Amino acid sequence: MNARPTAAAAGKIDVGGDVTVNRLGFGAMRITGPGVWGDPPDRDRAKGALRRAAALDVNFIDTADSYGPEVSERLIAESIGALAELKDEGKIRHIGVSNVTEDQFREAATGTRSRPTPRSGRR
């Protein structure tokens, strides 16, 4: 057999009680710049890593607004599609958040949140 194993070979894991993903995911923190800040030194290489992860059946990408900030999400959108579009296509079942206040969650859900400035907080 010449086929290389994909992320599915690592088995599956339940997340949150209603989502099952391949145990092997992708941590998007490392596709940003030095110190997890700003753009990566080679954007094409970072996008290539995301496309390769998707090709290897990675179906769980761990990302956070603070990676860059927002750099990892932009790279994901540029390489494999915007998160909302992927959700609409059925390729993403859930987009979740953690470590936010209820007010921050409501702002994000309604799109009223202002963009953060580097290292200055949410407003």
PDB file of C-alpha atoms in Angstrom:
ATOM      1  CA  MET A   1       0.000   0.000   0.000  1.00  0.00           C
ATOM      2  CA  ASN A   2       1.536   3.348  -1.063  1.00  0.00           C
ATOM      3  CA  ALA A   3      -1.095   5.628   0.477  1.00  0.00           C
ATOM      4  CA  ARG A   4       0.154   7.821   3.279  1.00  0.00           C
ATOM      5  CA  PRO A   5      -1.974   8.027   6.404  1.00  0.00           C
ATOM      6  CA  THR A   6      -4.082  11.114   6.940  1.00  0.00           C
ATOM      7  CA  ALA A   7      -5.260  12.807  10.117  1.00  0.00           C
ATOM      8  CA  ALA A   8      -8.055  10.242  10.259  1.00  0.00           C
ATOM      9  CA  ALA A   9      -5.475   7.547  11.082  1.00  0.00           C
ATOM     10  CA  ALA A  10      -5.012   9.137  14.524  1.00  0.00           C
ATOM     11  CA  GLY A  11      -8.581   8.266  15.446  1.00  0.00           C
ATOM     12  CA  LYS A  12     -11.482  10.485  16.389  1.00  0.00           C
ATOM     13  CA  ILE A  13     -12.412  12.493  19.450  1.00  0.00           C
ATOM     14  CA  ASP A  14     -15.670  14.090  20.580  1.00  0.00           C
ATOM     15  CA  VAL A  15     -15.598  17.805  21.281  1.00  0.00           C
ATOM     16  CA  GLY A  16     -18.351  19.382  23.310  1.00  0.00           C
ATOM     17  CA  GLY A  17     -20.594  16.353  23.159  1.00  0.00           C
ATOM     18  CA  ASP A  18     -21.908  16.868  19.626  1.00  0.00           C
ATOM     19  CA  VAL A  19     -18.890  17.250  17.347  1.00  0.00           C
ATOM     20  CA  THR A  20     -16.517  14.487  16.342  1.00  0.00           C
ATOM     21  CA  VAL A  21     -13.203  15.468  14.772  1.00  0.00           C
ATOM     22  CA  ASN A  22     -10.008  13.729  13.822  1.00  0.00           C
ATOM     23  CA  ARG A  23      -7.782  13.554  16.881  1.00  0.00           C
ATOM     24  CA  LEU A  24      -4.922  15.104  14.908  1.00  0.00           C
ATOM     25  CA  GLY A  25      -5.698  18.788  14.428  1.00  0.00           C
ATOM     26  CA  PHE A  26      -3.732  21.832  13.349  1.00  0.00           C
ATOM     27  CA  GLY A  27      -2.557  24.571  15.728  1.00  0.00           C
ATOM     28  CA  ALA A  28      -2.762  27.850  13.800  1.00  0.00           C
ATOM     29  CA  MET A  29      -0.623  29.760  16.305  1.00  0.00           C
ATOM     30  CA  ARG A  30       2.563  28.756  14.475  1.00  0.00           C
ATOM     31  CA  ILE A  31       1.573  30.263  11.106  1.00  0.00           C
ATOM     32  CA  THR A  32       1.876  33.810  12.402  1.00  0.00           C
ATOM     33  CA  GLY A  33       4.934  36.009  12.831  1.00  0.00           C
ATOM     34  CA  PRO A  34       7.689  35.882  15.434  1.00  0.00           C
ATOM     35  CA  GLY A  35       6.354  35.697  18.962  1.00  0.00           C
ATOM     36  CA  VAL A  36       2.892  34.892  17.563  1.00  0.00           C
ATOM     37  CA  TRP A  37       2.627  38.496  16.409  1.00  0.00           C
ATOM     38  CA  GLY A  38       1.994  39.906  12.962  1.00  0.00           C
ATOM     39  CA  ASP A  39       2.286  38.300   9.577  1.00  0.00           C
ATOM     40  CA  PRO A  40       4.500  35.278   9.025  1.00  0.00           C
ATOM     41  CA  PRO A  41       7.817  35.828   7.250  1.00  0.00           C
ATOM     42  CA  ASP A  42       6.541  33.708   4.323  1.00  0.00           C
ATOM     43  CA  ARG A  43       2.766  34.017   3.790  1.00  0.00           C
ATOM     44  CA  ASP A  44       2.754  31.602   0.854  1.00  0.00           C
ATOM     45  CA  ARG A  45       4.433  28.918   2.940  1.00  0.00           C
ATOM     46  CA  ALA A  46       1.964  29.446   5.797  1.00  0.00           C
ATOM     47  CA  LYS A  47      -0.990  29.165   3.387  1.00  0.00           C
ATOM     48  CA  GLY A  48       0.610  26.072   1.872  1.00  0.00           C
ATOM     49  CA  ALA A  49       0.758  24.475   5.319  1.00  0.00           C
ATOM     50  CA  LEU A  50      -2.968  25.110   5.782  1.00  0.00           C
ATOM     51  CA  ARG A  51      -3.829  23.677   2.368  1.00  0.00           C
ATOM     52  CA  ARG A  52      -1.692  20.628   3.120  1.00  0.00           C
ATOM     53  CA  ALA A  53      -3.391  20.125   6.486  1.00  0.00           C
ATOM     54  CA  ALA A  54      -6.804  20.217   4.781  1.00  0.00           C
ATOM     55  CA  ALA A  55      -5.582  17.779   2.109  1.00  0.00           C
ATOM     56  CA  LEU A  56      -4.517  15.396   4.894  1.00  0.00           C
ATOM     57  CA  ASP A  57      -8.066  15.412   6.311  1.00  0.00           C
ATOM     58  CA  VAL A  58      -7.353  17.724   9.224  1.00  0.00           C
ATOM     59  CA  ASN A  59     -10.836  18.825  10.221  1.00  0.00           C
ATOM     60  CA  PHE A  60     -10.018  20.668  13.432  1.00  0.00           C
ATOM     61  CA  ILE A  61      -8.036  23.924  13.335  1.00  0.00           C
ATOM     62  CA  ASP A  62      -7.295  25.595  16.653  1.00  0.00           C
ATOM     63  CA  THR A  63      -7.132  29.337  16.200  1.00  0.00           C
ATOM     64  CA  ALA A  64      -7.611  32.458  18.284  1.00  0.00           C
ATOM     65  CA  ASP A  65      -8.219  36.126  17.628  1.00  0.00           C
ATOM     66  CA  SER A  66      -4.939  36.873  19.366  1.00  0.00           C
ATOM     67  CA  TYR A  67      -2.780  34.892  16.917  1.00  0.00           C
ATOM     68  CA  GLY A  68      -1.408  37.757  14.934  1.00  0.00           C
ATOM     69  CA  PRO A  69      -3.940  39.255  15.935  1.00  0.00           C
ATOM     70  CA  GLU A  70      -6.404  37.986  13.335  1.00  0.00           C
ATOM     71  CA  VAL A  71      -3.573  36.805  11.088  1.00  0.00           C
ATOM     72  CA  SER A  72      -4.352  33.097  11.343  1.00  0.00           C
ATOM     73  CA  GLU A  73      -8.008  33.674  10.439  1.00  0.00           C
ATOM     74  CA  ARG A  74      -7.043  35.716   7.361  1.00  0.00           C
ATOM     75  CA  LEU A  75      -4.581  33.053   6.259  1.00  0.00           C
ATOM     76  CA  ILE A  76      -7.253  30.374   6.682  1.00  0.00           C
ATOM     77  CA  ALA A  77      -9.693  32.442   4.597  1.00  0.00           C
ATOM     78  CA  GLU A  78      -7.102  33.032   1.876  1.00  0.00           C
ATOM     79  CA  SER A  79      -6.016  29.411   1.662  1.00  0.00           C
ATOM     80  CA  ILE A  80      -9.015  27.191   2.388  1.00  0.00           C
ATOM     81  CA  GLY A  81     -11.973  29.594   2.648  1.00  0.00           C
ATOM     82  CA  ALA A  82     -13.557  32.007   5.065  1.00  0.00           C
ATOM     83  CA  LEU A  83     -14.872  30.323   8.202  1.00  0.00           C
ATOM     84  CA  ALA A  84     -18.464  31.452   7.612  1.00  0.00           C
ATOM     85  CA  GLU A  85     -18.344  30.219   4.007  1.00  0.00           C
ATOM     86  CA  LEU A  86     -16.939  26.854   5.098  1.00  0.00           C
ATOM     87  CA  LYS A  87     -19.705  26.588   7.698  1.00  0.00           C
ATOM     88  CA  ASP A  88     -22.345  27.400   5.048  1.00  0.00           C
ATOM     89  CA  GLU A  89     -20.879  24.668   2.824  1.00  0.00           C
ATOM     90  CA  GLY A  90     -21.212  22.145   5.663  1.00  0.00           C
ATOM     91  CA  LYS A  91     -17.441  21.791   6.026  1.00  0.00           C
ATOM     92  CA  ILE A  92     -17.507  23.376   9.486  1.00  0.00           C
ATOM     93  CA  ARG A  93     -20.212  22.448  11.944  1.00  0.00           C
ATOM     94  CA  HIS A  94     -19.351  24.887  14.708  1.00  0.00           C
ATOM     95  CA  ILE A  95     -17.372  28.073  15.144  1.00  0.00           C
ATOM     96  CA  GLY A  96     -16.710  28.562  18.824  1.00  0.00           C
ATOM     97  CA  VAL A  97     -15.109  31.029  21.190  1.00  0.00           C
ATOM     98  CA  SER A  98     -13.607  30.814  24.631  1.00  0.00           C
ATOM     99  CA  ASN A  99     -12.197  33.164  27.242  1.00  0.00           C
ATOM    100  CA  VAL A 100     -14.537  36.036  26.419  1.00  0.00           C
ATOM    101  CA  THR A 101     -17.051  37.901  28.513  1.00  0.00           C
ATOM    102  CA  GLU A 102     -20.753  37.767  27.717  1.00  0.00           C
ATOM    103  CA  ASP A 103     -20.577  41.350  26.395  1.00  0.00           C
ATOM    104  CA  GLN A 104     -17.645  40.480  24.110  1.00  0.00           C
ATOM    105  CA  PHE A 105     -19.564  37.469  22.825  1.00  0.00           C
ATOM    106  CA  ARG A 106     -22.659  39.565  22.089  1.00  0.00           C
ATOM    107  CA  GLU A 107     -20.541  42.182  20.279  1.00  0.00           C
ATOM    108  CA  ALA A 108     -18.871  39.499  18.162  1.00  0.00           C
ATOM    109  CA  ALA A 109     -22.194  37.835  17.368  1.00  0.00           C
ATOM    110  CA  THR A 110     -23.755  41.098  16.207  1.00  0.00           C
ATOM    111  CA  GLY A 111     -20.668  42.358  14.395  1.00  0.00           C
ATOM    112  CA  THR A 112     -20.515  45.531  16.452  1.00  0.00           C
ATOM    113  CA  ARG A 113     -17.113  44.907  17.954  1.00  0.00           C
ATOM    114  CA  SER A 114     -14.402  47.371  17.050  1.00  0.00           C
ATOM    115  CA  ARG A 115     -11.057  46.043  15.841  1.00  0.00           C
ATOM    116  CA  PRO A 116      -8.368  45.665  18.512  1.00  0.00           C
ATOM    117  CA  THR A 117      -5.172  47.592  18.255  1.00  0.00           C
ATOM    118  CA  PRO A 118      -1.888  45.789  18.916  1.00  0.00           C
ATOM    119  CA  ARG A 119      -1.369  45.013  22.595  1.00  0.00           C
ATOM    120  CA  SER A 120      -3.959  47.598  23.676  1.00  0.00           C
ATOM    121  CA  GLY A 121      -6.929  45.420  24.468  1.00  0.00           C
ATOM    122  CA  ARG A 122     -10.342  44.993  22.898  1.00  0.00           C
ATOM    123  CA  ARG A 123     -11.428  48.637  22.496  1.00  0.00           C
TER     124      ARG A 123
END
